[in-house]
Short mmCIF file of C-alpha atoms in Angstrom, two decimals:
data_model
loop_
_atom_site.label_atom_id
_atom_site.label_comp_id
_atom_site.label_asym_id
_atom_site.label_seq_id
_atom_site.Cartn_x
_atom_site.Cartn_y
_atom_site.Cartn_z
CA MET W 1 0.00 0.00 0.00
CA SER W 2 1.53 3.33 -1.04
CA VAL W 3 1.94 6.15 1.46
CA MET W 4 1.36 9.76 0.54
CA ARG W 5 3.45 12.33 2.39
CA VAL W 6 2.17 15.85 2.95
CA HIS W 7 4.34 18.60 4.39
CA VAL W 8 2.62 21.30 6.44
CA VAL W 9 3.93 24.77 7.31
CA SER W 10 2.52 27.81 9.07
CA ASP W 11 3.80 31.24 10.05
CA VAL W 12 6.29 31.52 7.22
CA HIS W 13 6.87 35.23 7.98
CA GLY W 14 9.20 35.90 5.10
CA ARG W 15 11.27 32.68 5.09
CA ALA W 16 11.28 32.30 1.32
CA ASP W 17 14.69 30.61 1.47
CA ALA W 18 13.43 27.70 3.59
CA LEU W 19 10.03 27.62 1.88
CA ALA W 20 11.70 26.83 -1.45
CA HIS W 21 12.77 23.46 0.04
CA ALA W 22 9.67 22.76 2.16
CA GLY W 23 8.11 20.44 -0.41
CA GLU W 24 11.16 18.23 -0.91
CA GLY W 25 10.29 14.58 -0.33
CA ALA W 26 6.55 15.29 -0.17
CA ASP W 27 3.68 14.76 -2.60
CA ALA W 28 2.03 18.06 -1.61
CA LEU W 29 2.52 21.07 0.63
CA ILE W 30 -0.06 22.67 2.91
CA CYS W 31 0.53 26.24 4.07
CA LEU W 32 -1.57 27.62 6.92
CA GLY W 33 -0.78 31.28 6.39
CA ASP W 34 1.01 34.28 7.88
CA LEU W 35 3.36 34.63 4.93
CA ILE W 36 4.55 38.18 5.54
CA LEU W 37 6.82 39.62 8.23
CA PHE W 38 5.78 42.99 9.61
CA VAL W 39 7.88 43.01 12.80
CA ASP W 40 10.29 40.41 14.17
CA TYR W 41 10.14 40.10 17.95
CA ASP W 42 13.46 38.21 17.98
CA ASP W 43 15.44 40.32 15.50
CA HIS W 44 14.29 43.93 15.48
CA SER W 45 16.18 44.64 12.26
CA GLN W 46 13.89 42.36 10.26
CA GLY W 47 10.44 43.03 8.81
CA ILE W 48 8.53 45.79 7.07
CA PHE W 49 8.52 48.14 10.07
CA ALA W 50 12.30 47.94 10.47
CA ASP W 51 12.89 48.32 6.73
CA LEU W 52 10.94 51.58 6.77
CA PHE W 53 11.91 53.05 10.14
CA GLY W 54 15.03 51.22 11.36
CA ALA W 55 15.74 48.59 14.00
CA GLU W 56 15.77 51.05 16.91
CA ARG W 57 12.27 52.31 16.20
CA ALA W 58 11.09 48.75 15.57
CA GLY W 59 12.48 47.71 18.95
CA GLU W 60 10.66 50.58 20.66
CA PHE W 61 7.40 49.66 18.91
CA ILE W 62 7.78 46.02 19.98
CA ARG W 63 8.54 46.96 23.60
CA LEU W 64 5.40 49.07 23.80
CA ARG W 65 3.23 46.30 22.39
CA THR W 66 4.83 43.66 24.60
CA ALA W 67 4.09 45.84 27.63
CA GLY W 68 0.45 46.15 26.56
CA ARG W 69 0.80 49.88 25.87
CA PHE W 70 -1.11 49.68 22.60
CA ASP W 71 -2.35 53.26 22.48
CA GLU W 72 1.24 54.51 22.80
CA ALA W 73 2.40 52.06 20.14
CA ARG W 74 -0.32 53.25 17.77
CA SER W 75 0.52 56.92 18.41
CA MET W 76 4.18 56.23 17.78
CA SER W 77 3.54 54.35 14.55
CA ALA W 78 1.07 57.01 13.35
CA ALA W 79 3.74 59.69 13.70
CA LEU W 80 6.24 57.54 11.82
CA TRP W 81 3.81 56.85 8.98
CA GLU W 82 3.05 60.55 8.72
CA SER W 83 6.75 61.28 8.35
CA LEU W 84 6.84 59.19 5.16
CA GLY W 85 4.10 61.21 3.48
CA GLY W 86 1.16 59.72 1.60
CA GLU W 87 -1.17 57.06 2.96
CA PRO W 88 0.32 54.37 5.25
CA ARG W 89 -1.55 51.65 3.36
CA GLU W 90 0.33 52.58 0.19
CA HIS W 91 3.70 52.05 1.87
CA ILE W 92 2.52 48.86 3.54
CA GLU W 93 1.08 47.40 0.35
CA ARG W 94 4.26 48.14 -1.57
CA ALA W 95 6.35 46.34 1.07
CA VAL W 96 3.90 43.44 1.33
CA ARG W 97 3.94 42.99 -2.44
CA GLU W 98 7.73 42.77 -2.38
CA GLN W 99 7.53 39.98 0.19
CA TYR W 100 4.71 38.16 -1.61
CA THR W 101 6.70 38.23 -4.85
CA ARG W 102 9.54 36.33 -3.17
CA ILE W 103 7.35 34.00 -1.13
CA PHE W 104 5.00 32.83 -3.87
CA ALA W 105 7.93 32.37 -6.26
CA ALA W 106 9.43 30.02 -3.66
CA MET W 107 6.15 28.24 -2.83
CA PRO W 108 6.35 24.61 -4.04
CA THR W 109 3.62 22.94 -6.07
CA PRO W 110 1.20 21.43 -5.56
CA ALA W 111 0.33 23.55 -2.54
CA TYR W 112 -2.92 24.03 -0.65
CA LEU W 113 -3.04 27.35 1.14
CA THR W 114 -5.20 29.29 3.56
CA TYR W 115 -4.76 32.73 5.07
CA GLY W 116 -3.25 33.79 8.37
CA ASN W 117 -4.25 36.75 10.51
CA VAL W 118 -1.44 38.99 9.20
CA ASP W 119 -2.02 38.22 5.52
CA LEU W 120 -3.71 40.45 2.95
CA PRO W 121 -5.99 38.01 1.08
CA GLY W 122 -6.93 40.53 -1.58
CA LEU W 123 -3.39 40.51 -2.94
CA TRP W 124 -2.82 36.77 -3.18
CA GLY W 125 -4.44 36.38 -6.59
CA ASP W 126 -1.69 38.48 -8.17
CA TYR W 127 0.99 35.98 -7.17
CA LEU W 128 -0.52 32.50 -7.33
CA ARG W 129 1.01 30.06 -9.79
CA ASP W 130 -0.36 26.91 -11.40
CA GLY W 131 -0.64 24.27 -8.70
CA HIS W 132 -1.41 26.76 -5.90
CA HIS W 133 -4.88 26.16 -4.45
CA VAL W 134 -6.31 28.68 -1.96
CA LEU W 135 -9.11 27.40 0.28
CA ASP W 136 -11.00 29.14 3.08
CA GLY W 137 -14.17 27.58 4.43
CA GLN W 138 -13.67 24.91 1.75
CA THR W 139 -12.44 21.34 1.36
CA ALA W 140 -10.05 19.47 -0.91
CA GLU W 141 -9.29 15.80 -1.53
CA ILE W 142 -5.63 15.01 -0.87
CA GLY W 143 -4.32 11.45 -0.86
CA GLY W 144 -7.84 10.04 -0.67
CA LEU W 145 -8.73 12.05 2.45
CA THR W 146 -10.88 15.14 2.85
CA PHE W 147 -9.05 18.21 4.16
CA GLY W 148 -10.94 21.24 5.42
CA PHE W 149 -9.41 24.72 5.50
CA VAL W 150 -10.33 27.71 7.68
CA GLY W 151 -8.16 30.81 7.41
CA GLY W 152 -7.75 34.08 9.25
CA GLY W 153 -7.76 34.98 12.92
CA LEU W 154 -10.23 36.27 15.49
CA ARG W 155 -10.37 39.88 16.65
CA THR W 156 -7.75 40.97 19.18
CA ARG W 157 -6.26 44.13 20.60
CA TYR W 158 -3.38 43.72 18.16
CA ARG W 159 -5.67 44.59 15.23
CA THR W 160 -3.79 42.50 12.67
CA PRO W 161 -5.06 42.84 9.08
CA ASN W 162 -7.04 39.64 8.65
CA GLU W 163 -9.03 39.34 11.88
CA ILE W 164 -12.72 38.51 11.60
CA ASP W 165 -15.72 38.24 13.91
CA ASP W 166 -16.30 35.01 15.81
CA GLU W 167 -19.58 34.50 13.94
CA GLU W 168 -17.93 34.73 10.52
CA PHE W 169 -15.19 32.34 11.59
CA ALA W 170 -17.80 29.90 12.92
CA ARG W 171 -19.67 29.99 9.60
CA LYS W 172 -16.50 28.93 7.79
CA VAL W 173 -15.96 26.06 10.24
CA GLU W 174 -19.56 24.97 9.69
CA ALA W 175 -19.15 25.18 5.90
CA VAL W 176 -16.20 22.81 6.06
CA GLY W 177 -18.21 20.22 8.00
CA ALA W 178 -16.91 16.76 8.85
CA VAL W 179 -13.46 16.11 7.37
CA ASP W 180 -10.54 13.74 7.86
CA VAL W 181 -8.05 16.56 8.49
CA LEU W 182 -9.02 20.04 9.71
CA CYS W 183 -6.50 22.76 8.80
CA CYS W 184 -6.76 26.21 10.40
CA HIS W 185 -4.38 29.06 11.01
CA ILE W 186 -5.39 29.48 14.66
CA PRO W 187 -5.71 26.66 17.22
CA PRO W 188 -8.86 25.38 18.86
CA ALA W 189 -9.62 27.13 22.16
CA VAL W 190 -7.55 24.86 24.43
CA PRO W 191 -5.49 26.93 26.92
CA ASP W 192 -2.30 24.83 26.70
CA LEU W 193 -2.30 25.23 22.91
CA LEU W 194 -2.82 29.01 23.14
CA TYR W 195 -0.18 30.07 25.66
CA ASP W 196 3.08 31.37 24.16
CA VAL W 197 5.85 30.69 26.69
CA VAL W 198 8.21 33.29 25.20
CA ALA W 199 5.71 36.11 24.65
CA ARG W 200 4.10 35.11 27.99
CA ARG W 201 0.57 35.61 26.80
CA PHE W 202 -2.46 33.71 25.59
CA GLU W 203 -3.34 34.01 21.91
CA ARG W 204 -6.94 33.67 20.77
CA GLY W 205 -8.24 30.29 19.75
CA SER W 206 -11.52 29.23 18.20
CA GLU W 207 -14.40 27.83 20.24
CA ALA W 208 -16.12 26.91 16.96
CA THR W 209 -13.12 24.82 15.91
CA LEU W 210 -13.00 23.11 19.31
CA GLU W 211 -16.67 22.21 19.09
CA ALA W 212 -16.23 20.91 15.52
CA ILE W 213 -13.35 18.70 16.65
CA ARG W 214 -15.38 17.32 19.53
CA SER W 215 -18.42 16.61 17.39
CA THR W 216 -16.87 15.34 14.14
CA GLN W 217 -13.57 13.83 15.41
CA PRO W 218 -11.25 14.33 12.41
CA ARG W 219 -8.05 12.30 12.39
CA TYR W 220 -5.98 15.45 12.70
CA ALA W 221 -6.47 19.12 13.49
CA LEU W 222 -3.48 21.11 12.21
CA PHE W 223 -2.74 24.77 12.96
CA GLY W 224 -0.03 27.32 13.75
CA HIS W 225 -0.27 30.94 14.97
CA VAL W 226 1.24 30.37 18.45
CA HIS W 227 4.97 30.50 17.85
CA GLN W 228 6.25 28.93 21.10
CA PRO W 229 3.28 27.03 22.54
CA LEU W 230 3.19 25.59 26.03
CA ALA W 231 1.88 22.39 24.43
CA PRO W 232 2.63 21.77 20.74
CA ARG W 233 0.06 19.00 20.55
CA THR W 234 -2.79 17.36 22.42
CA ARG W 235 -5.55 14.84 21.81
CA ILE W 236 -9.27 15.55 21.84
CA GLY W 237 -11.05 12.22 21.65
CA ARG W 238 -9.47 10.47 18.68
CA THR W 239 -8.28 13.74 17.11
CA GLU W 240 -4.58 14.51 17.20
CA CYS W 241 -4.25 18.31 17.48
CA VAL W 242 -0.85 19.52 16.26
CA ASN W 243 0.81 22.93 16.09
CA VAL W 244 2.87 22.39 12.93
CA GLY W 245 5.46 24.87 14.08
CA HIS W 246 6.72 28.39 13.64
CA PHE W 247 8.23 27.93 10.18
CA ARG W 248 10.23 31.16 10.30
CA GLY W 249 12.02 29.84 13.36
CA ARG W 250 12.16 26.12 12.50
CA GLY W 251 12.79 26.33 8.79
CA ARG W 252 11.38 22.84 8.27
CA PRO W 253 7.87 21.49 7.70
CA PHE W 254 5.74 19.11 9.73
CA ALA W 255 5.48 15.78 7.88
CA LEU W 256 2.17 13.93 7.69
CA ASP W 257 2.05 10.42 6.19
CA LEU W 258 -1.38 9.37 4.88
#
């Protein structure tokens, strides 16, 4: 009996170099979003913010956000954007497009993709190549199994670009229905899966996803979003729930044999 191998990545955050090799040895690649890098909490010289304003300003912005001083961080960034002239979204889109050009050129095929909370879905169509399949609230047959895909994140105080209401997210989970493998950007709402031990905070997870896992019991629930989770995996009934890893940091995919 032949075995199909699928490689899964999430939270690419600009790692086009490693992404170019992520499909090696696999029959298909799954990417669970967050392709761009806006700020790098580990290396303040990396990301769109640092490219525009320098590592020192990026470090200050990160420190404010880490301390929960979001109003100050927004005031600081607003002043910096104003110093560039024009609309901030024009500068951001230009920088995002530069990253998407590199990332989608490196994206292996075939690849099945969904969006992360920092992605700009409206731009993806300009960069997709043959063999790239974008799914959100949809399913695909891979290796004889049904995979469901739910992209984006839920609303938070961080106000990342692709956050949606809980109700909209739940509708996408419902549209996917019962599947063999459930693929989301954010985890189900299980505290151990949501706590980032380096950032020392809980990220948001989905109650709708948790309920779908409990009721339909897919073989796997795969996700990313939490870069350094307290628990990288857990089991809910028969479902193996796996954080496939912070690809920017790991540089290697999670391998799934079907």
